[in-house]
Coordinates of C-alpha atoms in Angstrom, one line a residue:
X1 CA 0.0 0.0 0.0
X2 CA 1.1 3.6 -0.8
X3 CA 2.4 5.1 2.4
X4 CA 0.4 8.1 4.3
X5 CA 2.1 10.6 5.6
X6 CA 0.9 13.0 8.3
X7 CA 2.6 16.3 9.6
X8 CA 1.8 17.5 13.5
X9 CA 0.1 20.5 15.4
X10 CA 2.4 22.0 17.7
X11 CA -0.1 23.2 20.3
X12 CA 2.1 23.4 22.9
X13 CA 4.3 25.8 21.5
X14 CA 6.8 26.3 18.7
X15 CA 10.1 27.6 17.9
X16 CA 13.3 27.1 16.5
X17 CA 15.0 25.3 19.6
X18 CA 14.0 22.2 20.8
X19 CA 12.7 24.3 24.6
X20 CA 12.8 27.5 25.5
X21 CA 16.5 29.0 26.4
X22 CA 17.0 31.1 29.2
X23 CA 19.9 33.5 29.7
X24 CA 22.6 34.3 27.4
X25 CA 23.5 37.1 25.2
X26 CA 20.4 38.3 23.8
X27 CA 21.7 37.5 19.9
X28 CA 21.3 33.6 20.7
X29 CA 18.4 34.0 22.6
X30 CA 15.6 32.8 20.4
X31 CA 11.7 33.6 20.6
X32 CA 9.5 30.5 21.0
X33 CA 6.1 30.8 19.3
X34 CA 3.1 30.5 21.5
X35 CA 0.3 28.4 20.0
X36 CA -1.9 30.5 19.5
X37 CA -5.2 30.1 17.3
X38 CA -3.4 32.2 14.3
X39 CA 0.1 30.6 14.2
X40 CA -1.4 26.6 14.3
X41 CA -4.0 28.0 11.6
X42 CA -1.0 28.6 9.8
X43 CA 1.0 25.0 9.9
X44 CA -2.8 23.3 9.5
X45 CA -3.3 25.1 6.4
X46 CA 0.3 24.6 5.4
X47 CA -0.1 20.5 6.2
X48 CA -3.5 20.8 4.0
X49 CA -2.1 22.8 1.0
X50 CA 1.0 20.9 0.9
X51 CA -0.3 17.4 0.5
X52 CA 0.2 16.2 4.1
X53 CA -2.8 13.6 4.9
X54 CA -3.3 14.7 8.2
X55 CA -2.0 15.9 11.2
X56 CA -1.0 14.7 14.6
X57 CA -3.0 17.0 17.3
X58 CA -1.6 16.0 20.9
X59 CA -3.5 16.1 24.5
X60 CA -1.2 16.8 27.9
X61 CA -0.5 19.5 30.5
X62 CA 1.1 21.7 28.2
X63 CA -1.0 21.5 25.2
X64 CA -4.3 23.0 24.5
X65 CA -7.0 21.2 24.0
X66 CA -7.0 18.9 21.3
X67 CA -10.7 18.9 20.3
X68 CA -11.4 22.2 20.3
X69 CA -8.3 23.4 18.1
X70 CA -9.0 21.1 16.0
X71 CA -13.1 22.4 15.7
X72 CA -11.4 25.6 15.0
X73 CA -9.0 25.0 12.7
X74 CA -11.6 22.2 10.4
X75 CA -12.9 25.3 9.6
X76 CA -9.6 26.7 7.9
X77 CA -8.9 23.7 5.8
X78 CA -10.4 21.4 3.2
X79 CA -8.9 18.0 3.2
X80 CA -6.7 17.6 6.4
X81 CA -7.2 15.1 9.0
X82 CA -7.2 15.9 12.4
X83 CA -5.4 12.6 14.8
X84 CA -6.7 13.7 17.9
X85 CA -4.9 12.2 21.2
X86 CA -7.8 11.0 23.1
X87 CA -7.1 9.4 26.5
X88 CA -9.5 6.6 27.7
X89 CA -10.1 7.2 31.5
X90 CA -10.8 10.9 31.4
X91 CA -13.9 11.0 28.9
X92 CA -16.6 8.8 29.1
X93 CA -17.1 6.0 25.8
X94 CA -20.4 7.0 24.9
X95 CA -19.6 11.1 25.6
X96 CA -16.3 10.9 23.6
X97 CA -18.4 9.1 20.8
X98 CA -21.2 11.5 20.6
X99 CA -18.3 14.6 20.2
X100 CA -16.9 12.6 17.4
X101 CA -19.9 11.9 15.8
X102 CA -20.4 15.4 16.0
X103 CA -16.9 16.1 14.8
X104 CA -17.8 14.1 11.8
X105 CA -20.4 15.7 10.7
X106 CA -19.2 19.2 11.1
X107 CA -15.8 18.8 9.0
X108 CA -17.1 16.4 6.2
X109 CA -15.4 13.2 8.0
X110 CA -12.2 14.2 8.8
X111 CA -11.4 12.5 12.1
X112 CA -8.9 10.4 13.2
X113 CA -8.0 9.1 16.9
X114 CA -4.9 8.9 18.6
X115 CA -5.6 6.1 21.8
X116 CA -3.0 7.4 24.2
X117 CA -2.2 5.6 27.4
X118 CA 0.0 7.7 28.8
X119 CA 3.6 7.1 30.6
X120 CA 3.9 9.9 33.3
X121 CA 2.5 8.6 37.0
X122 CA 2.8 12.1 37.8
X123 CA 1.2 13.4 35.4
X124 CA -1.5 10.6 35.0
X125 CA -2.2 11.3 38.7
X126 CA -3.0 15.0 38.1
X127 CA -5.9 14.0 35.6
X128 CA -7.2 11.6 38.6
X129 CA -6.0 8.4 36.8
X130 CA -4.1 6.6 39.2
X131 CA -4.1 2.8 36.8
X132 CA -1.1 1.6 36.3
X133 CA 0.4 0.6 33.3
X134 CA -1.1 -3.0 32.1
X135 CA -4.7 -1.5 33.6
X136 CA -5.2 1.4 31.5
X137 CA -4.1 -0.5 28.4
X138 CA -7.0 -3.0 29.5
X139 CA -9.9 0.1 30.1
X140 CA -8.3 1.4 26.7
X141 CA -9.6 -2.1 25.1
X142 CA -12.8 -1.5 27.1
X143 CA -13.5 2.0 25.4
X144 CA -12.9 1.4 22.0
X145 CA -15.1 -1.8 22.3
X146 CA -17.6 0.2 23.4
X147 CA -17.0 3.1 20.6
X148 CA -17.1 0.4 18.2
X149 CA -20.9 -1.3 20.0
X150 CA -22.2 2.0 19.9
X151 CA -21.5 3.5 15.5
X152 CA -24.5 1.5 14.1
X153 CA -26.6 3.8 16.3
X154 CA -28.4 0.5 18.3
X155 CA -28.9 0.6 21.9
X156 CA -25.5 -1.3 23.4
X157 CA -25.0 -3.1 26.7
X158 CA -21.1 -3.4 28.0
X159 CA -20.4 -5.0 31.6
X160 CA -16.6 -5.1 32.0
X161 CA -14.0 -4.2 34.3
X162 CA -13.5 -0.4 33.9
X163 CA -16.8 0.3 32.0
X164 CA -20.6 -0.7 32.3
X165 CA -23.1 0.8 30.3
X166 CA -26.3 0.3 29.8
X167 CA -28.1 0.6 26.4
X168 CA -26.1 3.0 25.4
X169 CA -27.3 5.2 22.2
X170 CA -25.7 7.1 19.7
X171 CA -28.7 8.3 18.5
X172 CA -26.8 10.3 15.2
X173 CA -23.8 7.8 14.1
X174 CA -21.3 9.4 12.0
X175 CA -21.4 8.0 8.3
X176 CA -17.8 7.4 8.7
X177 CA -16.4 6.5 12.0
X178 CA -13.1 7.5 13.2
X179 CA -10.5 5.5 12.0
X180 CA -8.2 4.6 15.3
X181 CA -4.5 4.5 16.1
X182 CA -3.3 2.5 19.2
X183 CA 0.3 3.3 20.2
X184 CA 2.9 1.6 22.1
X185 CA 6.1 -0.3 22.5
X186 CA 4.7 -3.0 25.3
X187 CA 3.2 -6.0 25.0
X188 CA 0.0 -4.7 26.4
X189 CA 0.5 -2.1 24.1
X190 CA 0.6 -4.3 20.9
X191 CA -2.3 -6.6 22.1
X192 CA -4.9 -3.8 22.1
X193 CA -4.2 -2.4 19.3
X194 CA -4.3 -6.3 17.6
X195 CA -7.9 -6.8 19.0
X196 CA -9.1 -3.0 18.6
X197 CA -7.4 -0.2 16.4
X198 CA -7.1 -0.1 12.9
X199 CA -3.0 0.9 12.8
X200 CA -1.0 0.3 15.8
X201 CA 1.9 3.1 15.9
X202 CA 5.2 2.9 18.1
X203 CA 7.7 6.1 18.4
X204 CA 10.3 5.6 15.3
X205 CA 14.1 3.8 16.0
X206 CA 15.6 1.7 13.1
X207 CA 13.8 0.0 10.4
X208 CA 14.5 -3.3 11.8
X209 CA 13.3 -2.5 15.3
X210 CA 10.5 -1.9 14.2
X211 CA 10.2 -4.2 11.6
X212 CA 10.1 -6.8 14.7
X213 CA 7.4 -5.1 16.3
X214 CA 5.1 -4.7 13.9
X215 CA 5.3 -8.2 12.3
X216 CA 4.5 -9.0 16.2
X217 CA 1.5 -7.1 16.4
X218 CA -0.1 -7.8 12.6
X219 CA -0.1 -11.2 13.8
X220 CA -1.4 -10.8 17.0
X221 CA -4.2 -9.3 14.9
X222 CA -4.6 -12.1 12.9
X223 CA -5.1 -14.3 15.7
X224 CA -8.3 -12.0 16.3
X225 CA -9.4 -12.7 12.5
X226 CA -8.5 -8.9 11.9
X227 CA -5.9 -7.1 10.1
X228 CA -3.7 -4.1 11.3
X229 CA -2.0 -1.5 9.6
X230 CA 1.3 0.0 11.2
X231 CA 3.4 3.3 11.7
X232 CA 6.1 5.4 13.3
X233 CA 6.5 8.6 14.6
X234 CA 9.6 10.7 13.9
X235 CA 11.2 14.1 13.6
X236 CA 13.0 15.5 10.5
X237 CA 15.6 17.3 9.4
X238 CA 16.0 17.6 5.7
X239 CA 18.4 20.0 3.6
X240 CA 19.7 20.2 0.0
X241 CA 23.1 18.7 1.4
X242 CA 23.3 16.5 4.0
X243 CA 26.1 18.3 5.4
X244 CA 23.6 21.5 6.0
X245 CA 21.1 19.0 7.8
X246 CA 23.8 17.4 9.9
X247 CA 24.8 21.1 11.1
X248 CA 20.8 22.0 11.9
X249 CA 21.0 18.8 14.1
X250 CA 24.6 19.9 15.7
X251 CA 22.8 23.4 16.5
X252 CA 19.4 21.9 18.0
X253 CA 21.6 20.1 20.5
X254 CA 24.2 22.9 21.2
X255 CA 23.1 24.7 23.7
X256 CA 22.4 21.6 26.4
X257 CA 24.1 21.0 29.3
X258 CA 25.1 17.7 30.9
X259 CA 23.5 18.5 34.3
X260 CA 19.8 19.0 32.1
X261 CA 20.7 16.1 30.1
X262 CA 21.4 14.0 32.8
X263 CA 18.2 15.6 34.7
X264 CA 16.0 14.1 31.6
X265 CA 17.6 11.0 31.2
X266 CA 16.7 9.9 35.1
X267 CA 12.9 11.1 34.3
X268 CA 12.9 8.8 31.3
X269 CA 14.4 5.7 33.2
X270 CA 11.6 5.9 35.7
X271 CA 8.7 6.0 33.5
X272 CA 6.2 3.3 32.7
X273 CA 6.1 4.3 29.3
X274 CA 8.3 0.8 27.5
X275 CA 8.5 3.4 24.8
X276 CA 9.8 6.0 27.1
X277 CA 12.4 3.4 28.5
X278 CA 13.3 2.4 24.7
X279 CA 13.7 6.1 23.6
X280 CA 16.3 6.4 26.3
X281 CA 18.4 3.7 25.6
X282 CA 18.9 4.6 21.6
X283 CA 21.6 6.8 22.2
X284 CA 23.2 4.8 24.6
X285 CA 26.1 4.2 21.8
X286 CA 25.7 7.5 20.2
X287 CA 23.5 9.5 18.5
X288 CA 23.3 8.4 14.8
X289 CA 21.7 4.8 16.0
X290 CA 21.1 4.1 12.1
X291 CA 22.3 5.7 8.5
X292 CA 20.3 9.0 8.7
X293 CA 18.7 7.9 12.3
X294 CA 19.5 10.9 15.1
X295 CA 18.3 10.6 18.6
X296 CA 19.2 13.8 19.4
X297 CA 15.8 14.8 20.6
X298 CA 15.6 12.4 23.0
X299 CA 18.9 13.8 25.2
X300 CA 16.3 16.4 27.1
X301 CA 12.8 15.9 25.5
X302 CA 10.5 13.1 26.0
X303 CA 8.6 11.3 23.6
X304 CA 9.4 10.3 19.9
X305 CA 13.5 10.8 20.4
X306 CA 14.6 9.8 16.6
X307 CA 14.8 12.1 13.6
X308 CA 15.7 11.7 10.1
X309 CA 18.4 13.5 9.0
X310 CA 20.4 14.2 5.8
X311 CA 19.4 15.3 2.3
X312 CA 16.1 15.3 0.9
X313 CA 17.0 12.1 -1.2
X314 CA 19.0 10.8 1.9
X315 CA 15.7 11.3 4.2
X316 CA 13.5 9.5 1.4
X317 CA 15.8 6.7 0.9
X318 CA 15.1 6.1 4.6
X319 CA 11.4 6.8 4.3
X320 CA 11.7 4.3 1.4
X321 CA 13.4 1.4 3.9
X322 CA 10.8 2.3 6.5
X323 CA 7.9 1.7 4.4
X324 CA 9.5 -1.5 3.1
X325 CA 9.6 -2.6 6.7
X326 CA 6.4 -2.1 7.3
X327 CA 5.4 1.4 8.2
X328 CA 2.0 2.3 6.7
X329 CA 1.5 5.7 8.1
X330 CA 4.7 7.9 8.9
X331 CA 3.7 10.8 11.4
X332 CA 6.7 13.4 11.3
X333 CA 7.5 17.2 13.2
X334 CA 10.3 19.4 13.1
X335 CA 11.8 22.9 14.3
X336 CA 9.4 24.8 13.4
X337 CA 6.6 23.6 12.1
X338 CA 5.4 25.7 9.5
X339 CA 9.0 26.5 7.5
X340 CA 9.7 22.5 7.8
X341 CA 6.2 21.4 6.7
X342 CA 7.8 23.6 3.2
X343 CA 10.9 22.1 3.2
X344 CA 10.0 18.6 4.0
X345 CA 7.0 19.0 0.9
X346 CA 9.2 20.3 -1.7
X347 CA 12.3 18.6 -1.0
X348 CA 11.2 15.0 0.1
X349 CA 7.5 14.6 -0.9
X350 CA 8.6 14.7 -5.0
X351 CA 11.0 12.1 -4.7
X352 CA 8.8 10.0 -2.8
X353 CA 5.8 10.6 -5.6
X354 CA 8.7 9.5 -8.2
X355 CA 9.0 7.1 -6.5
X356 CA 5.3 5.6 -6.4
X357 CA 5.7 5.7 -2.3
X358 CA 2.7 8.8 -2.5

């Protein structure tokens, strides 16, 4: 299958860095872009006029809310998808079914979910969610069976562990539901998604990783008589010259500090997150893990820690090797947002059309 390839919202903020830098001579400190209504209109309609299938719009602490930036900016585009993180546990099955239906409707079926888990105790325990790891994957199972009992719009009845409702009743179904994304790097993880998304996603490393994984969790879903597509998530940097992309990635990472790096790295170790805990081992042996493969992100940020780097046919040759491993759906960011979306589009995208890959 032709690969689909999605771009993300930034609505916790933006910038040239990869956080905020405080202090210094004010020539290298640099402005970070709050995400504000006007600037995220500006990368969604960027995403939609460049090609980009969707994009990626996250839920946390520091983001704003996914649904309603999303509402607001389905009325700015025409084609994009909006992957909203949705997080089982704080919205109710039948609630968060009725918003998508309504969702739906309102931007001409353009909604996509993002099943997050989540990896922080800390901050899983400020939303009130205090399930550990192997439970909330189980009430994530739970929700999306009851999402999927309630689209034909008949009265459903669910008695399980973390959920019992009662004929619930979607009494306007979308005419397309949501098509659902299940991420994670744990068994529990890969076991959901086999029995209830449609793709299973796990955060980007190398091709043959993940080429384990997935072939793991495509038969796990054919044990359920079902079939699963796959994807990664990964940042980019992409020049004319790979020389000018290995120098963006030099300068992202220039201005950290051992004692911050070393701050992150301990916060990673003691997360639940098997993602997490596989993001921080990558760069154990340094940063390039695989030809064009850079973990620099992951030395003070959490989350996907692998980018692509190199020239625009360098960055599709690896786009090329991570498709042939089995990455259906390739959800990618960089510094910032809206300039890279450009880059990205009309340096890589053309040689991946020429390719027959789009």
């Amino acid at each position: 299958m032709s690969l689909h390839l999605y771009w993300f919202l930034p609505s916790h903020g933006d910038g040239r860095d990869l956080a905020e830098r405080r202090g210094g001579p004010r020539s290298t400190t640099i402005t970070r872009r709050k995400p504000t209504l006007g600037y995220l209109g500006q990368v969604a309609r960027a995403a939609d006029q460049l090609g980009f299938e969707g994009v990626l719009t996250p839920a946390g602490l520091f983001c704003e809310d996914a649904w309603v930036v999303a509402s607001a900016l389905a009325a700015q585009t025409d084609r994009l998808k909006f992957m909203i993180a949705i997080r089982p546990g704080l919205v109710a099955p039948l609630l968060a079914a009725q918003m998508a239906a309504t969702f739906q409707r309102i931007s001409g079926d353009r909604l996509q979910f993002n099943v997050v888990i989540g990896g922080d105790p800390d901050e899983q325990h400020r939303f009130g969610d205090w399930l550990d790891h192997d439970a909330r994957y189980e009430r994530a199972g739970e929700f999306l069976r009851i999402l999927s009992g309630v689209w034909d719009g008949k009265p459903y009845t669910f008695d399980g562990v973390h959920y019992q409702v009662r004929d619930a009743l979607l009494t306007r179904p979308p005419a397309v539901p949501p098509t659902v994304f299940l991420g994670g790097s744990s068994g529990a993880a890969r076991q959901a998604a086999a029995e209830h998304a449609e793709v299973y996603l796990t955060w980007g490393e190398s091709p043959g990783g993940l080429a384990g994984m997935f072939k793991q969790a495509r038969q796990e879903a054919e044990e359920h008589g079902r079939a699963l597509s796959c994807g990664t998530r990964l940042h980019v940097i992409t020049r004319e010259t790979a020389d000018e992309a290995w120098a963006e990635a030099d300068r992202l990472i220039a201005g950290l500090d051992a004692e911050t790096i070393a701050a992150a790295q301990r916060r990673f170790a003691a997360s639940e997150s098997e993602g997490q805990r596989r993001m921080a081992a990558l760069h154990g042996g340094g940063l390039e893990i695989y030809p064009n493969v850079w973990t620099g992100y992951g030395l003070a940020r959490p989350g996907p820690a692998a980018a692509l780097v190199g020239s625009h046919a360098e960055v599709a040759d690896r786009i090329a090797e991570f498709h042939a491993a089995g990455a259906d759906h390739l959800i990618l960011s960089a510094q910032p947002h809206l300039e890279e979306a450009y880059t990205f589009a009309e340096g890589v995208m053309p040689i991946l059309r020429a390719r027959g890959l789009l």
